[in-house]
Amino acid sequence: MSARLARVDRGFLTAGGLMLLLGLVLTGVGLLGGPQDLTQLANSYVFAWTAWTCLTFGFLGLTLLHHATRGHWGFTVVRLFEAGSSPLALLVSAVGFVPIALMAPSIYPWARPAEVAADPILQGRMPYMSFGLWAARAVVFFAILIALSWWMAKSNREEEVTGRPNWQRRSVMAALGLVVYTIVVNFAWTDWTMSRESHWFSTIYGLWFIVGGALMAFGLTAAIVGSQHDKEPYDKVAEPWLLKDLGNLMLATTMLWAYFSFSQYLIIWSGNLPVFTKYFIARTDGMWLWLGNALILTQFFIPFVLLLSPTMKRKPLAFAGVGGFIFVNRFFDWFFIIVPTYRSAIGVQLLDVALLLLFGGLWCAQFGVALRRAPLIMYRRPNLEELAESV
Amino acid sequence: MAAEDTRLKDLLPGEWTNAKIDDELVEIVLDQRRHEEAKVKLPGPLAKLVPAQFQSPWYIMLGIGFVFTNVLLLCITILVLTGIGVWGNNQPVGWGLDIVNFVWWIGIGHAGTLISAVLLLLRQQWRNSINRFAEAMTIFAVMCAGMYPLLHTGRPWVAYWLLPYPNVLAMWPQFRSPLVWDVFAVTTYMTVSILFWFVGLIPDFATLRDRAKGRFAQVAYGALSMGWSGSAKGWHRYQHASIILAGLSTPLVLSVHTIVSYDFAMSIVPGWNVTIFPPYFVAGAVFAGFAMVITLAIPLRKWYRLENFITMKHFDWMAKVMLATGLIVGYGYAMEIFYAWYSQEPAETALLHNRVALADAPYSWSFWALILFNVAIPLFLWSPKVRKNLTALFWISMSISIGMWFERYVIIPISLTRDYLPSSYGYYTPTIVDWGMFAGTIGFFLFLMFLFVRFLPMINIFEMKELLHHKEHEEHHNGHANGKAHAHVNGQAGKEEAH
Amino acid sequence: MSHGRDTSPKAYGVVGAFQTPEALLEAAEKVKAEGYTKMDAYSPIPVEGILDVIGGRDDRLGWIVAGAGATGFLAGTFLQVWTSTVAYAHNVGGKPLISAPMFFPVSYESTILFAAGAATFGMIALNGLPKPHQPVFNAEAMVRASQDRFVLCVEATDPKYDEPKIEALLQSLGAEQVESVRTSEGY
């Protein structure tokens, strides 16, 4: 009995095409629809770009984590991780960054000379937070991440094709890579999103974004593996132990996200210093508060309860549903993190959706292309049947 | 989720049977002679003073522990009779070495719970031989830690006022204070650690009961085992309870150090009101805890010939955990520095100056000591050669214990001596009683640790038998799969020890 | 000293010891195939799969712990809300009387405390401990059941209980130290 082949690549190419088309049309409508407030346009753009870039960064983090720890669960899904963070995906994000640089004065207080002249704090951050160094850092960050992604994929392919084990070297490189990755991603989001607030800062911001991205990537992975469980090649590996391990990792990441978010809120709420509370005042103003409260439910309580249940992890389709639920909800969280900085009344604008679809289309299309390059599962090593047995 | 390349033969090298495991591990508890076998060379004059039979590590360590326990008692007596003014605490530093030591000890305790609970949940078999004494370490460390805040109240005999109970003053605890959270967190932690430890010991108590020769030991261990028979139905519920306790201890251990970090982070003192504190305190606790496990495991393994139970593989894993948590801690320091600068807030930049500047910053030496002991030296762990060298590992672990102490020292006096108001700047100098108590708690910890080694099995006996069973199963399986006899690696652990 | 209860020694069961968990499992299956239903096994390590043969699966502990955890959470929350609004309401740092984020840590700790207590004492109670003496300890073989022997016991409550027959059966399955156990005098 031969099961049907999982055509994940085709699915993503189709979805990507549709999203791209719809996104282009809606963006066109949005842009031509009337005179634009450049600040709001830039705000929508940063949201859409950040959400999908975090997914790419999340996949890169998981790729490195897999190579560094070599847990059993990783071998079946590492191809998805690699495709989600391929050099191409990072390049798409890098190109998407260009408009942000062009719109910098509409996004960043430090890029508005008048504001800097009146603000000793922004002056104190010069020249670090000046346009030239900021843009140069972005180039360096992308270059480093692309190099990491490229080297990991190359080394992994080499072992797969030649059969000569080189994982020990890759494992050490991945551990070093994780160190570099954490630092780069931390400083990147400080530059790209945190510095949109003129004075506010939070030391956990970088870790918070890393965990948010990893959670997104886990959600999407779970959705793919769970929904394709009866098709080639996942029919051989979507066994209870894999779903259980992936589910537990997703549970741990969900808890970590909740832990960081709660601690950050509690510390700022308790300290009650104006510099820090500004961030949460904007996010508890009017209806934003309800989005925030809803996120506690959808990003923590619901997935937490679902992922605790052992029964759920035995049902691949339910598992895929939970993964998808987590994945979709991450977009609401990014919306909550990014948008209120420049929008006091809650509301979804046409361009938020249009640009999200546009970037989503690009992301899915590149994911589909990347998946075509190599089989979905690496067979050579280790023997999957043995893996399933040894658990 | 076990790592791919671990084989059970590496975790339990040599030829074993259940009876041989009992001969090794049970006899350490039942036979005093096992504690007199290993000998230490005492320096000249001492060698003449101490009778030959007491020149074994067990007596020496217990003796040192006993002496310093008395130093502790002396310091506590002075403190209680005089008041906490005998410490160096004063305005503006109300939290001195006592809180530094409290956080240090609590942090050390965390590895025990982590090894027992988290690694059980992750199904990591390398936890099996180190979990028992790591758990003991947890309990003793929490005992040492708990002493400080209780004595710091100044009137420890009314410490029960911290608990919520109806009283004639009609007062209740102030639940918006992280110090009250601490009371709940630390008491819960202590209680749950003891329960978890006791549950783990029940089957071993039964083994001790059945092997004991003396009537007293039979009755004592029999009572402790509560009549454990090892029935299938009993084991079933037992395993269920163990996994539940592990599942509860994992979030507990994280929450305890998180709440300890809230003690600082809830305030608005510069350098304390930091959002990265919770995860970086937890990582620091794991870091310090594993360092202490290694510090204790290396000599115990040698003195009690446990090379086949605590193998080089175990040390390699622990060293890797230390490396990873050390990097997280280093990342935390870097973020504190960077965002203090990034904020450009006067109080934050002043704090940055007080930490790192070489002039006009009276405590910056402690920051640089921290970087040296906690960040620079542990980087040697990247090298597999260092991870295989027990001498190096021992000293790196020592360096981490010192470094983690400095971490808390950096956090407390540097922030408190200079906060928002320059008019209230001050200095902090610990007194002899501060240092005496610190040395005293270390002695008390050692004293309890070596009593534990004497009277309770320091390695989980039934889990080692389980491991042996799995190992035989694995060898059987491999033998079939490869179609060839499996080579045993007797005594390999000894050879790997390249000093 | 009798309180009307017959405390003279009675038959408790027939025990036999095996060398390995696999042998125990195999023997239990064969004894079960002979139609015996009341069995228990005593071993130094948990034997995987033995409960499927001799029965006695018990999943109550999970529910006990869940109930205790929920009670702990409610008790912790109630304690804080009641003391800070009714029993001893006062303003601290301008924070609201019910400071939900600040009440979470204590509620969380009390959840864990109650649940862990329930897991430990629930396990002990469900296992009928402490019970320092049990009739099965009268068997010679039981001394090593905590060390390196895997003991199977067919209990006297079994409807087909017949000592010589079971002894012969266990012996034929390769058991050592086969023995019929009686309860102790006065027990």
PDB file of N, CA and C in Angstrom, chain C residues 116-153:
ATOM      1  N   ALA C 116       1.475  18.763  45.112  1.00  0.00           N
ATOM      2  CA  ALA C 116       2.583  17.865  45.443  1.00  0.00           C
ATOM      3  C   ALA C 116       2.275  17.081  46.708  1.00  0.00           C
ATOM      4  N   GLY C 117       1.651  17.736  47.676  1.00  0.00           N
ATOM      5  CA  GLY C 117       1.242  17.019  48.879  1.00  0.00           C
ATOM      6  C   GLY C 117       0.271  15.907  48.535  1.00  0.00           C
ATOM      7  N   ALA C 118      -0.682  16.212  47.679  1.00  0.00           N
ATOM      8  CA  ALA C 118      -1.669  15.204  47.294  1.00  0.00           C
ATOM      9  C   ALA C 118      -1.010  14.053  46.544  1.00  0.00           C
ATOM     10  N   ALA C 119      -0.029  14.364  45.692  1.00  0.00           N
ATOM     11  CA  ALA C 119       0.629  13.292  44.937  1.00  0.00           C
ATOM     12  C   ALA C 119       1.363  12.361  45.893  1.00  0.00           C
ATOM     13  N   THR C 120       2.082  12.924  46.865  1.00  0.00           N
ATOM     14  CA  THR C 120       2.860  12.087  47.785  1.00  0.00           C
ATOM     15  C   THR C 120       1.938  11.303  48.719  1.00  0.00           C
ATOM     16  N   PHE C 121       1.081  12.037  49.446  1.00  0.00           N
ATOM     17  CA  PHE C 121       0.272  11.347  50.444  1.00  0.00           C
ATOM     18  C   PHE C 121      -0.831  10.521  49.780  1.00  0.00           C
ATOM     19  N   GLY C 122      -1.270  10.952  48.600  1.00  0.00           N
ATOM     20  CA  GLY C 122      -2.242  10.151  47.857  1.00  0.00           C
ATOM     21  C   GLY C 122      -1.646   8.806  47.456  1.00  0.00           C
ATOM     22  N   MET C 123      -0.414   8.837  46.977  1.00  0.00           N
ATOM     23  CA  MET C 123       0.252   7.591  46.589  1.00  0.00           C
ATOM     24  C   MET C 123       0.411   6.695  47.811  1.00  0.00           C
ATOM     25  N   ILE C 124       0.860   7.291  48.918  1.00  0.00           N
ATOM     26  CA  ILE C 124       1.076   6.490  50.128  1.00  0.00           C
ATOM     27  C   ILE C 124      -0.248   5.889  50.601  1.00  0.00           C
ATOM     28  N   ALA C 125      -1.304   6.687  50.590  1.00  0.00           N
ATOM     29  CA  ALA C 125      -2.589   6.187  51.076  1.00  0.00           C
ATOM     30  C   ALA C 125      -3.160   5.129  50.142  1.00  0.00           C
ATOM     31  N   LEU C 126      -3.108   5.374  48.845  1.00  0.00           N
ATOM     32  CA  LEU C 126      -3.664   4.395  47.904  1.00  0.00           C
ATOM     33  C   LEU C 126      -2.898   3.080  47.972  1.00  0.00           C
ATOM     34  N   ASN C 127      -1.613   3.158  48.293  1.00  0.00           N
ATOM     35  CA  ASN C 127      -0.823   1.932  48.428  1.00  0.00           C
ATOM     36  C   ASN C 127      -1.007   1.285  49.792  1.00  0.00           C
ATOM     37  N   GLY C 128      -1.831   1.874  50.632  1.00  0.00           N
ATOM     38  CA  GLY C 128      -2.094   1.283  51.940  1.00  0.00           C
ATOM     39  C   GLY C 128      -0.906   1.370  52.886  1.00  0.00           C
ATOM     40  N   LEU C 129      -0.023   2.327  52.669  1.00  0.00           N
ATOM     41  CA  LEU C 129       1.123   2.494  53.564  1.00  0.00           C
ATOM     42  C   LEU C 129       0.775   3.567  54.596  1.00  0.00           C
ATOM     43  N   PRO C 130       1.437   3.676  55.692  1.00  0.00           N
ATOM     44  CA  PRO C 130       2.462   2.748  56.166  1.00  0.00           C
ATOM     45  C   PRO C 130       1.852   1.456  56.719  1.00  0.00           C
ATOM     46  N   LYS C 131       2.499   0.383  56.449  1.00  0.00           N
ATOM     47  CA  LYS C 131       2.035  -0.936  56.868  1.00  0.00           C
ATOM     48  C   LYS C 131       3.284  -1.783  57.013  1.00  0.00           C
ATOM     49  N   PRO C 132       4.017  -1.597  58.116  1.00  0.00           N
ATOM     50  CA  PRO C 132       5.345  -2.213  58.246  1.00  0.00           C
ATOM     51  C   PRO C 132       5.320  -3.729  58.118  1.00  0.00           C
ATOM     52  N   HIS C 133       4.243  -4.342  58.590  1.00  0.00           N
ATOM     53  CA  HIS C 133       4.195  -5.789  58.402  1.00  0.00           C
ATOM     54  C   HIS C 133       3.077  -6.150  57.450  1.00  0.00           C
ATOM     55  N   GLN C 134       3.400  -6.988  56.495  1.00  0.00           N
ATOM     56  CA  GLN C 134       2.377  -7.510  55.604  1.00  0.00           C
ATOM     57  C   GLN C 134       2.540  -9.018  55.583  1.00  0.00           C
ATOM     58  N   PRO C 135       1.407  -9.749  55.456  1.00  0.00           N
ATOM     59  CA  PRO C 135       1.507 -11.208  55.529  1.00  0.00           C
ATOM     60  C   PRO C 135       2.503 -11.779  54.531  1.00  0.00           C
ATOM     61  N   VAL C 136       2.600 -11.149  53.362  1.00  0.00           N
ATOM     62  CA  VAL C 136       3.472 -11.728  52.339  1.00  0.00           C
ATOM     63  C   VAL C 136       4.933 -11.691  52.778  1.00  0.00           C
ATOM     64  N   PHE C 137       5.282 -10.804  53.723  1.00  0.00           N
ATOM     65  CA  PHE C 137       6.667 -10.757  54.206  1.00  0.00           C
ATOM     66  C   PHE C 137       7.060 -12.047  54.925  1.00  0.00           C
ATOM     67  N   ASN C 138       6.085 -12.870  55.290  1.00  0.00           N
ATOM     68  CA  ASN C 138       6.413 -14.139  55.936  1.00  0.00           C
ATOM     69  C   ASN C 138       7.120 -15.104  54.996  1.00  0.00           C
ATOM     70  N   ALA C 139       7.071 -14.796  53.692  1.00  0.00           N
ATOM     71  CA  ALA C 139       7.731 -15.690  52.734  1.00  0.00           C
ATOM     72  C   ALA C 139       9.228 -15.421  52.724  1.00  0.00           C
ATOM     73  N   GLU C 140       9.997 -16.513  52.697  1.00  0.00           N
ATOM     74  CA  GLU C 140      11.457 -16.399  52.635  1.00  0.00           C
ATOM     75  C   GLU C 140      11.890 -15.579  51.422  1.00  0.00           C
ATOM     76  N   ALA C 141      11.217 -15.831  50.313  1.00  0.00           N
ATOM     77  CA  ALA C 141      11.646 -15.226  49.049  1.00  0.00           C
ATOM     78  C   ALA C 141      11.546 -13.714  49.074  1.00  0.00           C
ATOM     79  N   MET C 142      10.667 -13.190  49.955  1.00  0.00           N
ATOM     80  CA  MET C 142      10.415 -11.751  49.921  1.00  0.00           C
ATOM     81  C   MET C 142      11.627 -10.915  50.332  1.00  0.00           C
ATOM     82  N   VAL C 143      12.561 -11.526  51.090  1.00  0.00           N
ATOM     83  CA  VAL C 143      13.740 -10.768  51.510  1.00  0.00           C
ATOM     84  C   VAL C 143      14.492 -10.248  50.286  1.00  0.00           C
ATOM     85  N   ARG C 144      14.467 -11.045  49.236  1.00  0.00           N
ATOM     86  CA  ARG C 144      15.221 -10.612  48.062  1.00  0.00           C
ATOM     87  C   ARG C 144      14.359  -9.902  47.014  1.00  0.00           C
ATOM     88  N   ALA C 145      13.063  -9.774  47.313  1.00  0.00           N
ATOM     89  CA  ALA C 145      12.197  -9.061  46.367  1.00  0.00           C
ATOM     90  C   ALA C 145      12.560  -7.589  46.278  1.00  0.00           C
ATOM     91  N   SER C 146      13.291  -7.097  47.292  1.00  0.00           N
ATOM     92  CA  SER C 146      13.728  -5.701  47.200  1.00  0.00           C
ATOM     93  C   SER C 146      15.152  -5.634  46.666  1.00  0.00           C
ATOM     94  N   GLN C 147      15.718  -6.814  46.324  1.00  0.00           N
ATOM     95  CA  GLN C 147      17.105  -6.797  45.867  1.00  0.00           C
ATOM     96  C   GLN C 147      17.260  -7.296  44.440  1.00  0.00           C
ATOM     97  N   ASP C 148      17.116  -8.628  44.277  1.00  0.00           N
ATOM     98  CA  ASP C 148      17.365  -9.128  42.931  1.00  0.00           C
ATOM     99  C   ASP C 148      16.463 -10.300  42.551  1.00  0.00           C
ATOM    100  N   ARG C 149      15.317 -10.424  43.218  1.00  0.00           N
ATOM    101  CA  ARG C 149      14.393 -11.480  42.828  1.00  0.00           C
ATOM    102  C   ARG C 149      13.041 -10.896  42.484  1.00  0.00           C
ATOM    103  N   PHE C 150      12.344 -11.563  41.602  1.00  0.00           N
ATOM    104  CA  PHE C 150      11.045 -11.101  41.137  1.00  0.00           C
ATOM    105  C   PHE C 150      10.012 -12.125  41.564  1.00  0.00           C
ATOM    106  N   VAL C 151       9.228 -11.746  42.559  1.00  0.00           N
ATOM    107  CA  VAL C 151       8.387 -12.727  43.240  1.00  0.00           C
ATOM    108  C   VAL C 151       6.947 -12.630  42.737  1.00  0.00           C
ATOM    109  N   LEU C 152       6.393 -13.793  42.428  1.00  0.00           N
ATOM    110  CA  LEU C 152       4.992 -13.847  42.016  1.00  0.00           C
ATOM    111  C   LEU C 152       4.198 -14.492  43.143  1.00  0.00           C
ATOM    112  N   CYS C 153       3.037 -13.924  43.457  1.00  0.00           N
ATOM    113  CA  CYS C 153       2.228 -14.473  44.537  1.00  0.00           C
ATOM    114  C   CYS C 153       0.809 -14.700  44.024  1.00  0.00           C
TER     115      CYS C 153
END
